[in-house]
Coordinates of C-alpha atoms in Angstrom, one line a residue:
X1 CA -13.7 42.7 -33.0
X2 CA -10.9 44.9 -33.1
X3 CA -9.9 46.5 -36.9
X4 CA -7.3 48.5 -37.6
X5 CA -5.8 50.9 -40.5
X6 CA -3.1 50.2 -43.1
X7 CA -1.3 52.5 -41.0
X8 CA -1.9 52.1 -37.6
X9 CA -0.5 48.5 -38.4
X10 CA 2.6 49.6 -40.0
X11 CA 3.1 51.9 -36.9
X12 CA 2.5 49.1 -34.2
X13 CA 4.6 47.0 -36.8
X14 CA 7.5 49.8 -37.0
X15 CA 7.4 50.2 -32.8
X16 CA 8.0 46.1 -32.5
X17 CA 11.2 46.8 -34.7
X18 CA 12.4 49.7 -33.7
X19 CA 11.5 50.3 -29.7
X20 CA 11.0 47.4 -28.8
X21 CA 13.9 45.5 -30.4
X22 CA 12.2 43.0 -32.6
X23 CA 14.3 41.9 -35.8
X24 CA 11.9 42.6 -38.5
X25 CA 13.1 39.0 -40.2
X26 CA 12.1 37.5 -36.8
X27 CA 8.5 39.2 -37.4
X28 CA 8.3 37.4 -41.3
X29 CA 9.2 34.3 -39.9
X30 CA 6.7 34.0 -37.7
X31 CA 4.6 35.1 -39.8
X32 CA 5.7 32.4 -42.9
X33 CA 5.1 29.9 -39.7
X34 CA 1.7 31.0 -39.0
X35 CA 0.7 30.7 -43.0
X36 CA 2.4 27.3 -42.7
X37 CA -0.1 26.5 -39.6
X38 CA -3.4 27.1 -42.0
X39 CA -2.3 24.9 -44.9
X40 CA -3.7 21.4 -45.2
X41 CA -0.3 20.1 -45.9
X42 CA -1.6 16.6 -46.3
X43 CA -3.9 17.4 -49.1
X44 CA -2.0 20.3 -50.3
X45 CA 0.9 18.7 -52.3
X46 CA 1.5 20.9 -54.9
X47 CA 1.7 24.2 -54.8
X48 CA 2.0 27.8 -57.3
X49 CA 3.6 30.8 -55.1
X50 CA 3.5 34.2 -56.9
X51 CA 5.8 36.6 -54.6
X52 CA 6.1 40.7 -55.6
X53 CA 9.4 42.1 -54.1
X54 CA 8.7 43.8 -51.3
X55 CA 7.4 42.4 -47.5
X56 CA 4.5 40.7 -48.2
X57 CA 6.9 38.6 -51.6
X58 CA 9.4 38.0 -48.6
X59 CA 6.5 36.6 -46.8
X60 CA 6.1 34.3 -49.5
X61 CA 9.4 33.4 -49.7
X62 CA 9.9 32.1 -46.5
X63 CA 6.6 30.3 -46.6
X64 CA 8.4 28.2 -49.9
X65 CA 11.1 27.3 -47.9
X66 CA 8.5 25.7 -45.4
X67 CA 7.1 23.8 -47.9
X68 CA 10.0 23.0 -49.4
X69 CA 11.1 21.3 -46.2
X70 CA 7.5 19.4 -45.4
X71 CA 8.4 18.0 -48.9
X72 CA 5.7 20.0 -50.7
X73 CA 6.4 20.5 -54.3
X74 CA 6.4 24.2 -55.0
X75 CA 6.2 26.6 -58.3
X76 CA 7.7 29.6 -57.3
X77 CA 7.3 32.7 -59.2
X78 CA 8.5 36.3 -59.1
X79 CA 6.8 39.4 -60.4
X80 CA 8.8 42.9 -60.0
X81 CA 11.9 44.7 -60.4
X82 CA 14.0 42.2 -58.6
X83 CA 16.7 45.3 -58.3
X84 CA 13.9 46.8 -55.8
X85 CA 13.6 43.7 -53.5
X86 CA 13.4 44.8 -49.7
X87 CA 16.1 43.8 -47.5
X88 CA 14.5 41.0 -46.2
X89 CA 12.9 39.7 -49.2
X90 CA 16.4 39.6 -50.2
X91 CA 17.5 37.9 -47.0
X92 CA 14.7 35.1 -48.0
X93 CA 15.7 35.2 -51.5
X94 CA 19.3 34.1 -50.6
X95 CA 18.1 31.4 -48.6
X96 CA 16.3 29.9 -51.5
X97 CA 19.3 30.4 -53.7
X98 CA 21.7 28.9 -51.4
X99 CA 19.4 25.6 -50.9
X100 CA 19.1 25.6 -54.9
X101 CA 15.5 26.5 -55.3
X102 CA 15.0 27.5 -59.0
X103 CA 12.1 30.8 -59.3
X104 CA 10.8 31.8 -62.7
X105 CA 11.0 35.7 -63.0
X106 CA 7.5 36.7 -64.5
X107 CA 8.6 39.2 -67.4
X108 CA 6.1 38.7 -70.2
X109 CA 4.1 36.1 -72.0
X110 CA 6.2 33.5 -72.0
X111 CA 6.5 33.1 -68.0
X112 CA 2.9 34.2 -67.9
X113 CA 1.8 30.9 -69.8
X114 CA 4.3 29.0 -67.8
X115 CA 2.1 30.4 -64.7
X116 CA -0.9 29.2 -66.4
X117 CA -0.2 25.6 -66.4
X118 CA 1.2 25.8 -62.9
X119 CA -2.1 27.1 -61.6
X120 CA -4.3 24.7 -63.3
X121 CA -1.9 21.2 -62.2
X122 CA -1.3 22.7 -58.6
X123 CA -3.6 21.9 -55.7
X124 CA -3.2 25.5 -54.2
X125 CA -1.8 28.8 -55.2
X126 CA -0.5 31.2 -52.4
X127 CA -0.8 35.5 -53.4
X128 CA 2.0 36.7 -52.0
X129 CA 2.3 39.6 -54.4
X130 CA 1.3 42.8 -52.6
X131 CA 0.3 43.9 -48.8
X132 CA -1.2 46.7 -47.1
X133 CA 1.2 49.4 -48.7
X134 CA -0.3 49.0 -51.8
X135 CA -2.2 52.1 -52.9
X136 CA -2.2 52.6 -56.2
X137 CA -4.3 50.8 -58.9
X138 CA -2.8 47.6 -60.7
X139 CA -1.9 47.6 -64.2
X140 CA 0.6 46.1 -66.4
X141 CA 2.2 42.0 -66.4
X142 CA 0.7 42.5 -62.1
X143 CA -3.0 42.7 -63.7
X144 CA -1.8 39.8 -66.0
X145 CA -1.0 37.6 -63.3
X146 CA -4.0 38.4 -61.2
X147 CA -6.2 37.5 -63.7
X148 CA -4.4 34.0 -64.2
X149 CA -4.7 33.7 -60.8
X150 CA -8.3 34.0 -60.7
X151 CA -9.1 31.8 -64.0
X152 CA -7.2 29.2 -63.4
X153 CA -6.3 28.7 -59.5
X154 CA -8.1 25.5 -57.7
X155 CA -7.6 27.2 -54.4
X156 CA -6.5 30.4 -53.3
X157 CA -4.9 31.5 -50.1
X158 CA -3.6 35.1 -49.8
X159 CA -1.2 35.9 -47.3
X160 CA -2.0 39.4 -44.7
X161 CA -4.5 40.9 -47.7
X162 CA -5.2 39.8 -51.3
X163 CA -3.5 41.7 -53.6
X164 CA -5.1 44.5 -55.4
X165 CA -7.5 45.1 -52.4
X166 CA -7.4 48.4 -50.6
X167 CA -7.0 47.8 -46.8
X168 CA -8.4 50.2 -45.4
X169 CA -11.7 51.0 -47.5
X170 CA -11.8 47.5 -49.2
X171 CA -11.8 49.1 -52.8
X172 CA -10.8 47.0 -55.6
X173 CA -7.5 48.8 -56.9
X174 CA -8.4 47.9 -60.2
X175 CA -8.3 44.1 -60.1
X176 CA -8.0 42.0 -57.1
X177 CA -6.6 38.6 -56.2
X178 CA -10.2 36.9 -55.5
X179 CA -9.0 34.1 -52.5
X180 CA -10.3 31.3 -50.9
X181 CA -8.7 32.2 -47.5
X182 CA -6.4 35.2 -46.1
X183 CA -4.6 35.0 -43.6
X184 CA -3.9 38.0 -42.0
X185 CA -1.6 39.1 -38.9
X186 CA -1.7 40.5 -36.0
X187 CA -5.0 42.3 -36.0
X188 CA -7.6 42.5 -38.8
X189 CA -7.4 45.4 -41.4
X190 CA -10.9 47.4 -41.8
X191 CA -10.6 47.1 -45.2
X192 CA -10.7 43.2 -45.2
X193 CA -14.5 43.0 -43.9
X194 CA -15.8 45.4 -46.5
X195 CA -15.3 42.5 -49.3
X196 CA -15.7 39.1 -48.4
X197 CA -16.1 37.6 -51.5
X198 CA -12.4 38.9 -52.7
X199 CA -10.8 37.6 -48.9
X200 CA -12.7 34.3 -48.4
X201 CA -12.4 33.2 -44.9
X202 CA -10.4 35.6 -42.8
X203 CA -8.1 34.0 -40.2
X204 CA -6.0 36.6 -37.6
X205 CA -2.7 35.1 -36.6
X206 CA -0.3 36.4 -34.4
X207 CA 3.1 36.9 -35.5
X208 CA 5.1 38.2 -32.5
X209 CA 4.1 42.0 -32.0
X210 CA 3.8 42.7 -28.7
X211 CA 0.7 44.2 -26.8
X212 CA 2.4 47.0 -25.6
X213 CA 2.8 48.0 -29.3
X214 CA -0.7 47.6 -29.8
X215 CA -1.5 49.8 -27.3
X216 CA 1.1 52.6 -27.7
X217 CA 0.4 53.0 -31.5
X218 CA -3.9 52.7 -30.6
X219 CA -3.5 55.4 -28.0
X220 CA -1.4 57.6 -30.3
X221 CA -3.8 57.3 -33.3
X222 CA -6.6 58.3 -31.3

């Protein structure tokens, strides 16, 4: 099996934009698609989302819409400086305003307990929080909602890497989402077989980059 670094996957995810031509909202579409593809979506019916604001939140974004149209009931929830939103979790975030979706901005204990009793009604929660950039150790309202997460979560799916887990050494950055499934994109991230019991069942899924990136960015690294 072929693993990769955090950063060898940012390169080959960088040359798909930028040599290759590949919009990067086309890449986290396919990838909200693929999510969509591993969801039981006729046993799944209600769902809590938690999104952070960069990538991997727009990820999660676009994988509420989804739902939204298969006529899934979905919790969304926010957790970040929404003034720091990525471009295209802002793109995705527009989309859900202009359709009407309502999202609760997690800011302190009162969202918090609102999260709680989402999580514990809802057949399946879906980390979206943070991806493979994340580096530094988790503290603060993110610890808060991991460890609702973990409590009080029927199922858990994270989406490319649970959050709080290091990809490329599998460290624990203080607290960890601990998931049921990931599902993780394009090519599996060393760090993600170094702790099973925080990723569940791994599933690779292809979101669009092509070989040629692969292989440019491999040969590069070596």
């Amino acid at each position: 099996m072929l693993t990769i670094s955090c950063e060898e996957m940012k390169a080959m995810d960088s040359y798909a934009i930028e040599k290759i031509g590949i919009p990067s909202i086309v890449l986290m579409e396919n990838a909200a698609l693929r999510v969509i593809d591993n969801i039981d979506l006729d046993r799944m019916n209600s769902i809590t989302l938690i999104c952070g604001v960069g990538n991997n939140g727009g990820d999660g974004l676009a994988i509420a819409r989804h739902l939204i149209i298969n006529r899934k009931n979905v919790d969304l929830f926010i957790v970040g400086n929404l003034d720091k939103g990525t471009k295209d979790f802002n793109i995705n975030l527009n989309i859900l305003k202009n359709m009407e979706l309502k999202f609760i901005h997690i800011t302190g204990e009162k969202e918090l307990e609102i999260l709680k009793k989402s999580l514990v009604k809802n057949d399946l929660t879906i980390d979206s929080i943070f991806g493979i950039g994340l580096t530094r150790d988790i503290e603060g309202i993110y610890r808060e909602v991991i460890s609702l997460i973990n409590h009080y979560s029927n199922n858990i799916l994270s989406v490319d890497i649970p959050s709080g887990l290091d990809g490329d050494t599998g460290k624990i950055l203080g607290i960890s989402v601990k998931s049921n499934k990931t599902i993780t994109f394009h090519l599996i991230k060393k760090g993600l077989l170094e702790s099973k019991e925080y990723t569940g069942e791994i599933i690779v899924e292809l979101i669009g980059i092509p070989e040629k990136a692969t292989k440019v960015i491999l040969e590069r690294m070596e």
